[in-house]
Tab-separated table of C-alpha atoms and ligand atoms in Angstrom:
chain	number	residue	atom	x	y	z
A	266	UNK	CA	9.607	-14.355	-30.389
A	267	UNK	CA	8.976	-11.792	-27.788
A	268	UNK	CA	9.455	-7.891	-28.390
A	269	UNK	CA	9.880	-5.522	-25.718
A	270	UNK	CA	9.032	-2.313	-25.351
A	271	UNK	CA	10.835	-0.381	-22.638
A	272	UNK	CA	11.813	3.156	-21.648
A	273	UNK	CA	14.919	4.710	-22.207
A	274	UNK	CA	14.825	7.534	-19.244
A	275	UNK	CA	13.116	7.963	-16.229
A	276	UNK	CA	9.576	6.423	-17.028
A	277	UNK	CA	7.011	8.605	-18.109
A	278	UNK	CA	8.061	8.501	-22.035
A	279	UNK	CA	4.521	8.012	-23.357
A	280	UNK	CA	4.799	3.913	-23.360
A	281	UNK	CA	1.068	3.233	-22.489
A	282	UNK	CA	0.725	5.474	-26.006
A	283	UNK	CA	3.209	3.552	-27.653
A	284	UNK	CA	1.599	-0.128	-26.620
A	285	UNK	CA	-1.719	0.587	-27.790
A	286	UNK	CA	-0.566	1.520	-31.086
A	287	UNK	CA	1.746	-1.640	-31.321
A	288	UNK	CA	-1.010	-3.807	-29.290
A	289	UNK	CA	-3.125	-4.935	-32.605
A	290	UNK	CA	0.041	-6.912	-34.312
A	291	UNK	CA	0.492	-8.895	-30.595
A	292	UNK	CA	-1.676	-11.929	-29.440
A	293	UNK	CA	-0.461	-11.477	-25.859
A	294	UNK	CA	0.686	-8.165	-23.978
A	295	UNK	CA	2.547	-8.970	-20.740
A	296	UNK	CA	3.654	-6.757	-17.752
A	297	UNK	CA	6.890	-8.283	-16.583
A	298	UNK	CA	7.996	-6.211	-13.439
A	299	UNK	CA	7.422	-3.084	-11.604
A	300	UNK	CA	3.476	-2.507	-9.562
A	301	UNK	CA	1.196	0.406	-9.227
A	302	UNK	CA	3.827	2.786	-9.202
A	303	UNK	CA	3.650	2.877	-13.020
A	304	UNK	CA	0.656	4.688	-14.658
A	305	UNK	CA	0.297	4.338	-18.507
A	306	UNK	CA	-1.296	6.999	-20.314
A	307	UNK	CA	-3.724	5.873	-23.066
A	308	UNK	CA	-6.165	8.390	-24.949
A	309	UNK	CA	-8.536	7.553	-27.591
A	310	UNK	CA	-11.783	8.443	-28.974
A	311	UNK	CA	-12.009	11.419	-26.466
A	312	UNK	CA	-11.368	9.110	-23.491
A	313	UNK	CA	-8.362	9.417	-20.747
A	314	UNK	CA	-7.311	5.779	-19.590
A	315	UNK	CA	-4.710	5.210	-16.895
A	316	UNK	CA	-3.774	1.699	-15.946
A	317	UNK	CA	-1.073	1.168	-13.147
A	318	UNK	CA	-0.949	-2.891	-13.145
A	319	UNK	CA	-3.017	-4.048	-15.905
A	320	UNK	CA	-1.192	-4.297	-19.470
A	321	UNK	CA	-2.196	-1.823	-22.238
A	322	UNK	CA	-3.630	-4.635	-24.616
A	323	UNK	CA	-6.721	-5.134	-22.578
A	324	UNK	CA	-8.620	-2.022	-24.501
A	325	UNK	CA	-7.952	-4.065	-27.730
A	326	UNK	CA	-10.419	-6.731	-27.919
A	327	UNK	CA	-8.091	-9.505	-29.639
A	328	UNK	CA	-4.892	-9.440	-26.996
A	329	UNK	CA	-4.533	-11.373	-24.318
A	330	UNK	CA	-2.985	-10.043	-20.910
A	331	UNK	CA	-0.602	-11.209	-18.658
A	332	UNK	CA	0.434	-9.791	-15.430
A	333	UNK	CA	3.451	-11.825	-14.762
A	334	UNK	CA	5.936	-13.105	-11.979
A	335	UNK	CA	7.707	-10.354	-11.973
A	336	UNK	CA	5.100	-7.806	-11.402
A	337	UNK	CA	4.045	-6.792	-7.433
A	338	UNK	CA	0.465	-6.466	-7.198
A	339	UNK	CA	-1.356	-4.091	-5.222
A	340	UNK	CA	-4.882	-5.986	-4.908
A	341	UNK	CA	-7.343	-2.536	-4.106
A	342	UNK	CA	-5.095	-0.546	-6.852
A	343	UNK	CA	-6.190	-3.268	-9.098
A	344	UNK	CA	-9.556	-3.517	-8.423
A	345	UNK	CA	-10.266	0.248	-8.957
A	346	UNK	CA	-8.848	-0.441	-12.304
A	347	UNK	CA	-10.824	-3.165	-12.755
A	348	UNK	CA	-14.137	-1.180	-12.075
A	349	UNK	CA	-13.002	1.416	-14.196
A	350	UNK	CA	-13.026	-1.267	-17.205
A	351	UNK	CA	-16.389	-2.445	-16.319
A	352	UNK	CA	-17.741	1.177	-16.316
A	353	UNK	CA	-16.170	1.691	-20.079
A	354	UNK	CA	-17.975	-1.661	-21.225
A	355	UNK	CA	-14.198	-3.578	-21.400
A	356	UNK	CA	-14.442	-7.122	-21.035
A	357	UNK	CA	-11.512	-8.522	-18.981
A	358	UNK	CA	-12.397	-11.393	-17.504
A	359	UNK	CA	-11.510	-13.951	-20.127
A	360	UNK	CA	-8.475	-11.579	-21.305
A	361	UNK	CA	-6.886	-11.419	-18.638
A	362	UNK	CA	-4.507	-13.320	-16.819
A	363	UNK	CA	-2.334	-12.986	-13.065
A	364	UNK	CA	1.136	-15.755	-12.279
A	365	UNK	CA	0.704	-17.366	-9.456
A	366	UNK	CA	4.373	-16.140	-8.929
A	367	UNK	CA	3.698	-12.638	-8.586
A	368	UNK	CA	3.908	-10.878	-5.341
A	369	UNK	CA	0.998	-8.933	-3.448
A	370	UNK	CA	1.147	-5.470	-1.783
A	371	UNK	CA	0.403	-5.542	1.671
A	372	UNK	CA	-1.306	-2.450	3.202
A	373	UNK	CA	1.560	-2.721	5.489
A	374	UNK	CA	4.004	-2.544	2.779
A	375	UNK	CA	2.724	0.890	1.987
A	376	UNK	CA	3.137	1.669	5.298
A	377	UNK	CA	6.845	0.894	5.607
A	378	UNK	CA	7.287	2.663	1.919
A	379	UNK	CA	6.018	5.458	4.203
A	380	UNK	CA	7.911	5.636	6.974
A	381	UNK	CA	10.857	4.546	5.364
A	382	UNK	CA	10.653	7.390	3.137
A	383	UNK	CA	9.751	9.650	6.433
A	384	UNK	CA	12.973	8.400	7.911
A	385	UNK	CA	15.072	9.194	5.231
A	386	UNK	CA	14.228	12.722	5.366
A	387	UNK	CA	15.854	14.864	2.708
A	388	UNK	CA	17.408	12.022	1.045
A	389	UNK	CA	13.988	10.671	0.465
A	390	UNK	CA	13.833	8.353	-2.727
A	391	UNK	CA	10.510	10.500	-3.836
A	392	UNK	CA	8.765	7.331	-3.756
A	393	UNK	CA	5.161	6.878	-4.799
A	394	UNK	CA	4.548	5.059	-1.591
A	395	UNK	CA	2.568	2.405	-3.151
A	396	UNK	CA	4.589	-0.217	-0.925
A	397	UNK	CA	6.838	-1.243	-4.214
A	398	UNK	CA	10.309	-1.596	-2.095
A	399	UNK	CA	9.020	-2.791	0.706
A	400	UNK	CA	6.935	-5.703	-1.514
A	401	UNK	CA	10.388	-6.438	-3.420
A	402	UNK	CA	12.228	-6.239	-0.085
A	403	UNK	CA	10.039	-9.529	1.091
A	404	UNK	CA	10.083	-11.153	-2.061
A	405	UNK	CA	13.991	-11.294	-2.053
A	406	UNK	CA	13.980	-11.695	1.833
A	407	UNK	CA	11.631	-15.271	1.220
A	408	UNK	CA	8.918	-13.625	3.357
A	409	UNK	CA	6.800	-12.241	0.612
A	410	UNK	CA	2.783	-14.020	-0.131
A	411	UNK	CA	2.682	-14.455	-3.799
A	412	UNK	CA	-0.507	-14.767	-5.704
A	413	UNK	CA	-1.015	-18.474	-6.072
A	414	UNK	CA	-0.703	-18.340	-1.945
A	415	UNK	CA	-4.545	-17.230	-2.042
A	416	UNK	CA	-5.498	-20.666	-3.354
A	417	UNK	CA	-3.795	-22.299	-0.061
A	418	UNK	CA	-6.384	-22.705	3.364
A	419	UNK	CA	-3.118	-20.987	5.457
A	420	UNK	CA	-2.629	-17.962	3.416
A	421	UNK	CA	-4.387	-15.526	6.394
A	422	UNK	CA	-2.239	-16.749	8.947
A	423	UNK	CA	0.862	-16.321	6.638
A	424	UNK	CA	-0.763	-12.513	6.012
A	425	UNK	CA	-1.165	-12.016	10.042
A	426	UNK	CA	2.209	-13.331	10.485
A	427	UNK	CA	3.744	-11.061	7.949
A	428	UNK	CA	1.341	-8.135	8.937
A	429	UNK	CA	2.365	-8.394	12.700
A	430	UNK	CA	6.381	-8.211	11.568
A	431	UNK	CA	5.510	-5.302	9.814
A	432	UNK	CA	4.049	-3.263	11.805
A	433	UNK	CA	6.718	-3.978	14.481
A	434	UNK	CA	9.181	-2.729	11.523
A	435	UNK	CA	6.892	0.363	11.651
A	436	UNK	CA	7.692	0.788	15.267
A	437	UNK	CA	11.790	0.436	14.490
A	438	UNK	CA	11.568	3.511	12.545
A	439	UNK	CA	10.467	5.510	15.251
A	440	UNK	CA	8.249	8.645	12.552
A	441	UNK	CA	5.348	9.767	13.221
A	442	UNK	CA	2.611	7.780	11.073
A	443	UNK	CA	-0.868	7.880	11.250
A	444	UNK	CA	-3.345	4.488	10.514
A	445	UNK	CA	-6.334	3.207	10.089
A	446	UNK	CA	-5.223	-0.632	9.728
A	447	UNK	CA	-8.614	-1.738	10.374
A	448	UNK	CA	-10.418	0.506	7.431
A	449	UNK	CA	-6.798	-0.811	5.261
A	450	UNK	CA	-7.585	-4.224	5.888
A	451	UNK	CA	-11.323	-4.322	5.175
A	452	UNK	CA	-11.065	-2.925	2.043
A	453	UNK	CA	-7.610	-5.102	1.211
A	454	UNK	CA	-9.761	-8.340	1.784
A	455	UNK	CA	-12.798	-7.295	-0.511
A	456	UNK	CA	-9.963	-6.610	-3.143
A	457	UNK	CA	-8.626	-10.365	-2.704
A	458	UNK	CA	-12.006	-11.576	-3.490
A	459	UNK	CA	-12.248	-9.569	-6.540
A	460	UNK	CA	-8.664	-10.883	-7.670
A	461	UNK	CA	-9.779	-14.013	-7.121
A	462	UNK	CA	-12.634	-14.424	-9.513
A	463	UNK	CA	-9.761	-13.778	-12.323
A	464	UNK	CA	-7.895	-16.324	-13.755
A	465	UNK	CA	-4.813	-17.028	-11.552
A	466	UNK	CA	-1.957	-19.200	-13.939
A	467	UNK	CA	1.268	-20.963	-14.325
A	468	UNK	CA	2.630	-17.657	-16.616
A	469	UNK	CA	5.826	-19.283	-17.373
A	470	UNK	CA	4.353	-22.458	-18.836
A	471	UNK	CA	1.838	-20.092	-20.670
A	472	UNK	CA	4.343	-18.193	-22.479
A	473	UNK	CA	6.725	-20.958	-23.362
A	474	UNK	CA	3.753	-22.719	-24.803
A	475	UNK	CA	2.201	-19.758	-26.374
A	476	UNK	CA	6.385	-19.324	-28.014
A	477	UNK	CA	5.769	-22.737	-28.960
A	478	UNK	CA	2.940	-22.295	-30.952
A	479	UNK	CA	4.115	-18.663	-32.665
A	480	UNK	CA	2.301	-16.510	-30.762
A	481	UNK	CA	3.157	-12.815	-31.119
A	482	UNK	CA	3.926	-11.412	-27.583
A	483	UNK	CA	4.667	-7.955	-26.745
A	484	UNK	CA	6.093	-7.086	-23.097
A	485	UNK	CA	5.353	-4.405	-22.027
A	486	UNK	CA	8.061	-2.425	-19.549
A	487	UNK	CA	7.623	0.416	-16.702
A	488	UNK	CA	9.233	3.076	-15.870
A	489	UNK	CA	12.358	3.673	-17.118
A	490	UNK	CA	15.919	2.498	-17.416
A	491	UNK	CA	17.424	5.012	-15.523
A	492	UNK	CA	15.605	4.125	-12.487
A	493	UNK	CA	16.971	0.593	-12.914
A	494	UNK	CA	17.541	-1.304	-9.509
A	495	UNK	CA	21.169	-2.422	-11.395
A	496	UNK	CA	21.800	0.172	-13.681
A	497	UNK	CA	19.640	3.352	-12.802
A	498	UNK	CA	20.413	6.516	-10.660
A	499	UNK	CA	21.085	4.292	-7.952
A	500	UNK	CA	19.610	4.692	-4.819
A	501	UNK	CA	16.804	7.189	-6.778
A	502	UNK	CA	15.477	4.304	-8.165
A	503	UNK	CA	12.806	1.661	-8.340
A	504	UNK	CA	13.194	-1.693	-7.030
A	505	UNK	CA	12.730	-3.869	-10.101
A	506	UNK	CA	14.825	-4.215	-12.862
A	507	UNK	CA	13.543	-2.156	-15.799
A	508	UNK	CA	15.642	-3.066	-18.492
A	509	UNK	CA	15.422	-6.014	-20.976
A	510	UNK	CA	16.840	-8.376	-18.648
A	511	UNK	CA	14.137	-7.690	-16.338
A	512	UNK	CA	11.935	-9.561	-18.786
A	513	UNK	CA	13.553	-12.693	-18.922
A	514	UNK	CA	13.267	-13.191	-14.991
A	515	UNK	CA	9.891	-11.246	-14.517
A	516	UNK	CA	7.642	-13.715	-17.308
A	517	UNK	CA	10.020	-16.751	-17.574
A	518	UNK	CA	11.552	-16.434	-21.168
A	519	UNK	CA	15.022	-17.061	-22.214
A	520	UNK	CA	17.174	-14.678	-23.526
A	521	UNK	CA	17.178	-15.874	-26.761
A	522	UNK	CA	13.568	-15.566	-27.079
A	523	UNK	CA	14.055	-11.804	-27.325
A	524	UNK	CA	13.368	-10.404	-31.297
A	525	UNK	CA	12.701	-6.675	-31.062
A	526	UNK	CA	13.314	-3.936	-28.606
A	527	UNK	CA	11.648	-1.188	-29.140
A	528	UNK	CA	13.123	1.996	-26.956
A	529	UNK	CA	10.937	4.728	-25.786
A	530	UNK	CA	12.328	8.109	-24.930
A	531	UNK	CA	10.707	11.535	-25.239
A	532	UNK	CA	12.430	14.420	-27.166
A	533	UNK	CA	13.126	16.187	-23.976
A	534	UNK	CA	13.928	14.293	-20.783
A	535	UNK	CA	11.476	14.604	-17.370
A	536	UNK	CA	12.232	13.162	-14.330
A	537	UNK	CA	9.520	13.086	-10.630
A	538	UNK	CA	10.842	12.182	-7.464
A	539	UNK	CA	14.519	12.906	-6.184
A	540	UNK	CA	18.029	12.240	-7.835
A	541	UNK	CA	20.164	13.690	-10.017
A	542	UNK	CA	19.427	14.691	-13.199
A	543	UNK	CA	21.910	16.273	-15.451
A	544	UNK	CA	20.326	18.344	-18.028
A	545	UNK	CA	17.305	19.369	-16.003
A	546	UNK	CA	16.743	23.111	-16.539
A	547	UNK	CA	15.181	25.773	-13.865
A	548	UNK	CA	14.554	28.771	-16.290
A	549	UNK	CA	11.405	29.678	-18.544
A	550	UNK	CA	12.363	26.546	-21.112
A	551	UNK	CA	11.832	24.387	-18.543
A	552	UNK	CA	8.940	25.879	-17.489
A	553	UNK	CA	7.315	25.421	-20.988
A	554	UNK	CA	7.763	22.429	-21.848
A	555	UNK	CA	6.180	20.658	-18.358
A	556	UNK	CA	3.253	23.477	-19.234
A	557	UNK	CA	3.043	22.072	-23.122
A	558	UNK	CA	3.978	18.412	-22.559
A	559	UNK	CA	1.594	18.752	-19.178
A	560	UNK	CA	3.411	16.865	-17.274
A	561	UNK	CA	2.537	15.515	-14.146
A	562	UNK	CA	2.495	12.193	-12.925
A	563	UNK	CA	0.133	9.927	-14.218
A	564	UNK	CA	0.180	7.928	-10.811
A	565	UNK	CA	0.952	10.388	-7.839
A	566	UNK	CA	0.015	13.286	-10.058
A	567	UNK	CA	3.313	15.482	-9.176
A	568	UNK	CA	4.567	17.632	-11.556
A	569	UNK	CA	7.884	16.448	-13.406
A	570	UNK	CA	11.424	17.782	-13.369
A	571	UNK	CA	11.829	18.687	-17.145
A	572	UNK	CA	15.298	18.966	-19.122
A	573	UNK	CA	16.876	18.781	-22.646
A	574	UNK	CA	17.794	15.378	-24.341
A	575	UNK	CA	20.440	13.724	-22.278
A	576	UNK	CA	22.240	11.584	-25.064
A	577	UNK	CA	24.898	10.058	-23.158
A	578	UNK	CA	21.918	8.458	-20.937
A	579	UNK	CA	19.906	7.694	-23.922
A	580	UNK	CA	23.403	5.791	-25.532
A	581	UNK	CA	23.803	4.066	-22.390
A	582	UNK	CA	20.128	2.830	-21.937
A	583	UNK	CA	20.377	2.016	-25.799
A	584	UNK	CA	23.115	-0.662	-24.833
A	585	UNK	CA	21.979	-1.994	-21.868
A	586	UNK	CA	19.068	-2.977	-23.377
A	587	UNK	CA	19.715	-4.276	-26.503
A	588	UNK	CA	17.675	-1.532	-28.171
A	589	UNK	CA	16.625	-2.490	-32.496
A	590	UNK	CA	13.983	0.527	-32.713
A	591	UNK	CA	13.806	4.028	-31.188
A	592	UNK	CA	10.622	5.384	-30.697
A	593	UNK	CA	10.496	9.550	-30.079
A	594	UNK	CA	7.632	10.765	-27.957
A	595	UNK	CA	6.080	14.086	-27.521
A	596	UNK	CA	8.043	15.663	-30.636
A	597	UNK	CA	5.076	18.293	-30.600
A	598	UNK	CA	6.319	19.727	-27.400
A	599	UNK	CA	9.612	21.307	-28.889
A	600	UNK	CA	7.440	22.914	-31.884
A	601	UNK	CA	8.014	26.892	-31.066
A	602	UNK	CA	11.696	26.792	-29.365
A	603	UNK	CA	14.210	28.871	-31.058
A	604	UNK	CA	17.284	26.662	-29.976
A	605	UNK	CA	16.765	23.014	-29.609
A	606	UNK	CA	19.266	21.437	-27.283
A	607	UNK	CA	20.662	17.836	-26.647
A	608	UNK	CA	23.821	16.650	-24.092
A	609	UNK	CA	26.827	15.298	-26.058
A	610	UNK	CA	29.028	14.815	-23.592
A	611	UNK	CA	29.277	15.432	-19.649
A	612	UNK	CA	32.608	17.104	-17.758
A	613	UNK	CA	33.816	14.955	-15.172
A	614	UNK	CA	36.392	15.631	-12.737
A	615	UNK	CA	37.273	18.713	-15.212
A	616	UNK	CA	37.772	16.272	-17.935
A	617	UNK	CA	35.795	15.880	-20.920
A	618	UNK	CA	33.936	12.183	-20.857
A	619	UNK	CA	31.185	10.381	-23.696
A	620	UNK	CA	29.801	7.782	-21.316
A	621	UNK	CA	27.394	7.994	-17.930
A	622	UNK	CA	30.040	7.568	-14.977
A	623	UNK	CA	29.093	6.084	-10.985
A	624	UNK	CA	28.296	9.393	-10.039
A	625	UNK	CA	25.877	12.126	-12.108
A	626	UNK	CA	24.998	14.376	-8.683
A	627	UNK	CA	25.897	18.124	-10.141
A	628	UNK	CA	28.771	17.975	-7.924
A	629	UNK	CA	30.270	15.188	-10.063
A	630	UNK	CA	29.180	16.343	-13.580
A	631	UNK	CA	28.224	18.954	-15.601
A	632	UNK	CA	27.072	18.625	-19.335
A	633	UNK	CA	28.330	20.113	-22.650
A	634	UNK	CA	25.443	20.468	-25.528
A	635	UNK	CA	25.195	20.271	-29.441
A	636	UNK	CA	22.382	23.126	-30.240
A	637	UNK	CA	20.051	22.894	-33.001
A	638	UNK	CA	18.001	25.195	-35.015
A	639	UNK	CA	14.187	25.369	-33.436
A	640	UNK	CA	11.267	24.881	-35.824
A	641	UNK	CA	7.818	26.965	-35.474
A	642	UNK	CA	5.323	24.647	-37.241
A	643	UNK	CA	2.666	22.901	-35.141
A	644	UNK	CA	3.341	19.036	-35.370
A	645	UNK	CA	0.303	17.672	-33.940
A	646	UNK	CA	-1.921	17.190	-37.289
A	647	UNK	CA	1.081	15.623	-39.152
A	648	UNK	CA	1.205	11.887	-40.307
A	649	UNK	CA	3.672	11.069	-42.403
A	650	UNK	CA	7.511	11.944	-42.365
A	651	UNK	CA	7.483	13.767	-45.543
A	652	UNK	CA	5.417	17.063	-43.866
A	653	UNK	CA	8.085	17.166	-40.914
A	654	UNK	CA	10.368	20.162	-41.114
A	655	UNK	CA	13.612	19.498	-42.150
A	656	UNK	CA	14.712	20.810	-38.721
A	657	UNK	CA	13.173	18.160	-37.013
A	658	UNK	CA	14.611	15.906	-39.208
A	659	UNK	CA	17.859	16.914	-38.314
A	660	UNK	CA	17.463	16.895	-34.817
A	661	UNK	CA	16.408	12.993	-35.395
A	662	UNK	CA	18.821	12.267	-37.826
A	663	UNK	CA	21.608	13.417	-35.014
A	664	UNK	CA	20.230	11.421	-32.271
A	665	UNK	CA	20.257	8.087	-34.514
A	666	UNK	CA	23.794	8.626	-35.653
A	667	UNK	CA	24.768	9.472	-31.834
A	668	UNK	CA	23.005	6.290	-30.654
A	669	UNK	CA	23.342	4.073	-33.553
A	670	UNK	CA	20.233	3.045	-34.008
A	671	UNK	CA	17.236	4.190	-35.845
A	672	UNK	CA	14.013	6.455	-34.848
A	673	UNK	CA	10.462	4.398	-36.474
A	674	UNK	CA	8.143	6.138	-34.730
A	675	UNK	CA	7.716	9.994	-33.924
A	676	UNK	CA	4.594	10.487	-31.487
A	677	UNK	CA	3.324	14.321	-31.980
A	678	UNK	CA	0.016	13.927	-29.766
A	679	UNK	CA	-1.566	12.218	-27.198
A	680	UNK	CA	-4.104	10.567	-29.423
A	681	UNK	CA	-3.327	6.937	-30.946
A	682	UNK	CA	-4.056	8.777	-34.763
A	683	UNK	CA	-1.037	11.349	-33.488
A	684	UNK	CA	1.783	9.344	-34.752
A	685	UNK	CA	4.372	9.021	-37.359
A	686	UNK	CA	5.889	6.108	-38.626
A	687	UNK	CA	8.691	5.868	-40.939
A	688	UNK	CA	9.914	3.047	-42.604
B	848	LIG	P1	8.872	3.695	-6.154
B	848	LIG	O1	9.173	2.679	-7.192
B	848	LIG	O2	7.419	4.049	-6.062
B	848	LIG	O3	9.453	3.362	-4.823
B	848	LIG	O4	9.604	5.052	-6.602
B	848	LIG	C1	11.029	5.104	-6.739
B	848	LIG	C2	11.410	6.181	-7.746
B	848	LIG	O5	10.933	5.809	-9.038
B	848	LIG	C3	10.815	7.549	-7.484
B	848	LIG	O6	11.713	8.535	-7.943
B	848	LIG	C4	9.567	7.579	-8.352
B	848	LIG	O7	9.168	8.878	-8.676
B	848	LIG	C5	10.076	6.806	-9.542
B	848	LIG	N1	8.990	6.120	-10.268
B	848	LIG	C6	8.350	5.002	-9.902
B	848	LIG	N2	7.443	4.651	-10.823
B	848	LIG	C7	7.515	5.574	-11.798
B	848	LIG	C8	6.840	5.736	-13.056
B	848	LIG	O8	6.000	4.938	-13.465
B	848	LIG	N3	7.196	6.823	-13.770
B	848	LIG	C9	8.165	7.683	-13.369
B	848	LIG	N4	8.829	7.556	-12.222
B	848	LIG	C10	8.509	6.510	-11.449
């Protein structure tokens, strides 16, 4: 079978954390959609890791990793994160492995992402401008060059073909952009050498096989569900779909296939870039937790939007995907609030609604909470759910019974040791 692990909100929830704690039971961690835009979090024995592309099994020397089809690949991102391996002694060359299905990131594409995003003005999507839409855009338009295209003789006139419409897109939107195509494209092409000295496969034919045979496979989502293509804060979204569909067409399994899905969401909800975002708060409790939980993108570094628990969203992602196991991240962050609070239900149209309608803009909605009693004890040297204080218990006992399904896992801590289970 293959388990998933996916987040519940707006990406961010700590699943890079989550992975490499899971990543010893699996023989193969896959990536299934989503690019550079993504940056997983991993901290252990004093060190900060962030990948954007590769999977989080590759610091575990047993798993294998597969970037699959669905996955857009940005080929300079990944070989920074390549070097950064090498410099940390991580051997990846054998353990890792890239579908010949998967799309590649074009300098160019990051160049549209810009001036798309330029164009848009103050609707801007709050993109990370790492060229993800524009790569997706080609893929569904057939124009896109695909990994497995590097092993054909014609694959630099396809790239000068593709590179000449795009920067005559460039020119359509008609913003200001500044360029060094030259300097992009020299340090593009040593990138595609680098990808290809690593092992460039059939994914879907490795997976099925590796099903065959019982091999444990985790996949391993990015971002969130809310920022679903289909089902997310449309159009303040990504372009991939995030959910557990997304994993069927982005590494070639069936749906049946699927045994666990584990559900990451944090005890609070953040949020970067623009769209709505229901319980986000402005005032000082808002202020502390993005001080305490530090947050700030991983990838573009911007600090995050940061709100109460929005269960209605969580319920709704819960569905979608099919969720067996909730997993709460940064629990340690709410340690010192005097009133803990969660969304129950939203106000729509002046009437009183339990499920996430078309339209969340403020305008639209505004949201009713259940409060709960604070706690004051520090969380973060805790291990097992016996020492948690009974508030926090409740506070996790109301969420399962709201969402029907159980919390195994309470992360209070960065560190891989900083996490609860409970059985
Ligand atoms: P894009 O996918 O880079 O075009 O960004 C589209 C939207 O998704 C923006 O609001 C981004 O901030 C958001 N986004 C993309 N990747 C991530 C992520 O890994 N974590 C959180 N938000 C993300």
């Amino acid at each position: 079978m293959i388990d998933l692990l996916l987040g519940l909100q707006w990406g961010d929830e700590g699943k890079g954390k989550v992975v490499d704690v899971l990543t010893r039971n699996y023989d193969i961690i896959a990536r299934f959609q989503g690019g550079p835009n993504a940056g997983h979090t991993l901290i252990f024995d004093g060190n900060k890791h962030v990948l954007h592309t590769i999977p989080s099994g590759i610091f575990h020397p047993r798993a294998m990793n597969l970037v699959g089809n669905g996955v857009v690949i940005d080929p300079v991102i990944f070989k920074k994160e390549l070097e950064n391996l090498s410099r940390h002694n991580i051997n990846f060359k054998e353990r890792l492995l890239i579908s010949r299905k998967a799309h590649i990131i074009l300098p160019t594409h990051r160049l549209l992402d810009a001036a798309s995003e330029k164009m848009k003005g103050k609707a801007k999507i709050g993109s990370t401008l790492k060229g993800i839409g524009p790569t997706y855009m080609d893929k569904t338009g057939r124009n896109g060059i695909r990994v497995g295209d590097l092993e054909l003789s014609d694959w630099k006139e396809r790239y000068s073909n593709l590179c000449h419409k795009h920067l005559k897109m460039i020119k359509f939107y008609e913003v200001e952009l500044e360029f060094d195509l030259d300097a992009m494209e020299k340090e593009f092409f040593e990138a595609i050498e680098v990808l290809r000295e690593l092992q460039f496969i059939d994914s879907e034919a490795y997976i099925n096989k590796a099903l065959r045979d019982k091999k444990s496979i985790l996949a391993e989502g990015a971002q969130g569900s809310l920022l679903d293509i289909d089902f997310g804060t449309y159009p303040y979204v990504t372009s991939s779909n995030t959910t557990a569909a997304g994993a069927c067409t982005g590494l070639g399994v069936a749906p049946s296939r699927i045994g666990s899905v584990y559900g990451i969401f944090k005890a609070y909800t953040t949020r970067v870039g623009s769209g709505p975002f229901p319980t986000e708060l402005f005032d000082e409790d808002g202020k502390t937790m993005a001080r305490i939980g530090n947050e700030f993108g991983a990838t573009t570094g911007r600090p995050r939007r940061c709100g109460w628990l929005d269960l209605i969203a969580l319920k709704y992602a819960v569905e979608i995907n099919g969720v067996t196991n909730l997993m709460m991240m940064k629990g340690d962050v709410l340690s010192g609030f005097k009133t803990i609070k969660a969304c129950t239900s939203y106000t729509y149209k002046g009437k009183e609604i339990l499920h996430l309608p078309y339209n969340i803009e403020p305008e639209n909605v505004s949201v009713n909470y259940t409060e709960f009693e604070g706690w004051d004890e520090d969380l973060t040297a805790i291990t097992s759910p016996s020492q948690m204080p009974e508030n926090l218990k409740d506070y996790i006992r109301f969420i399962e019974d709201f969402v029907g399904v159980k919390v195994s896992l309470v992360s209070v801590g960065p560190d891989r040791n900083q996490t609860i289970r409970i059985e």
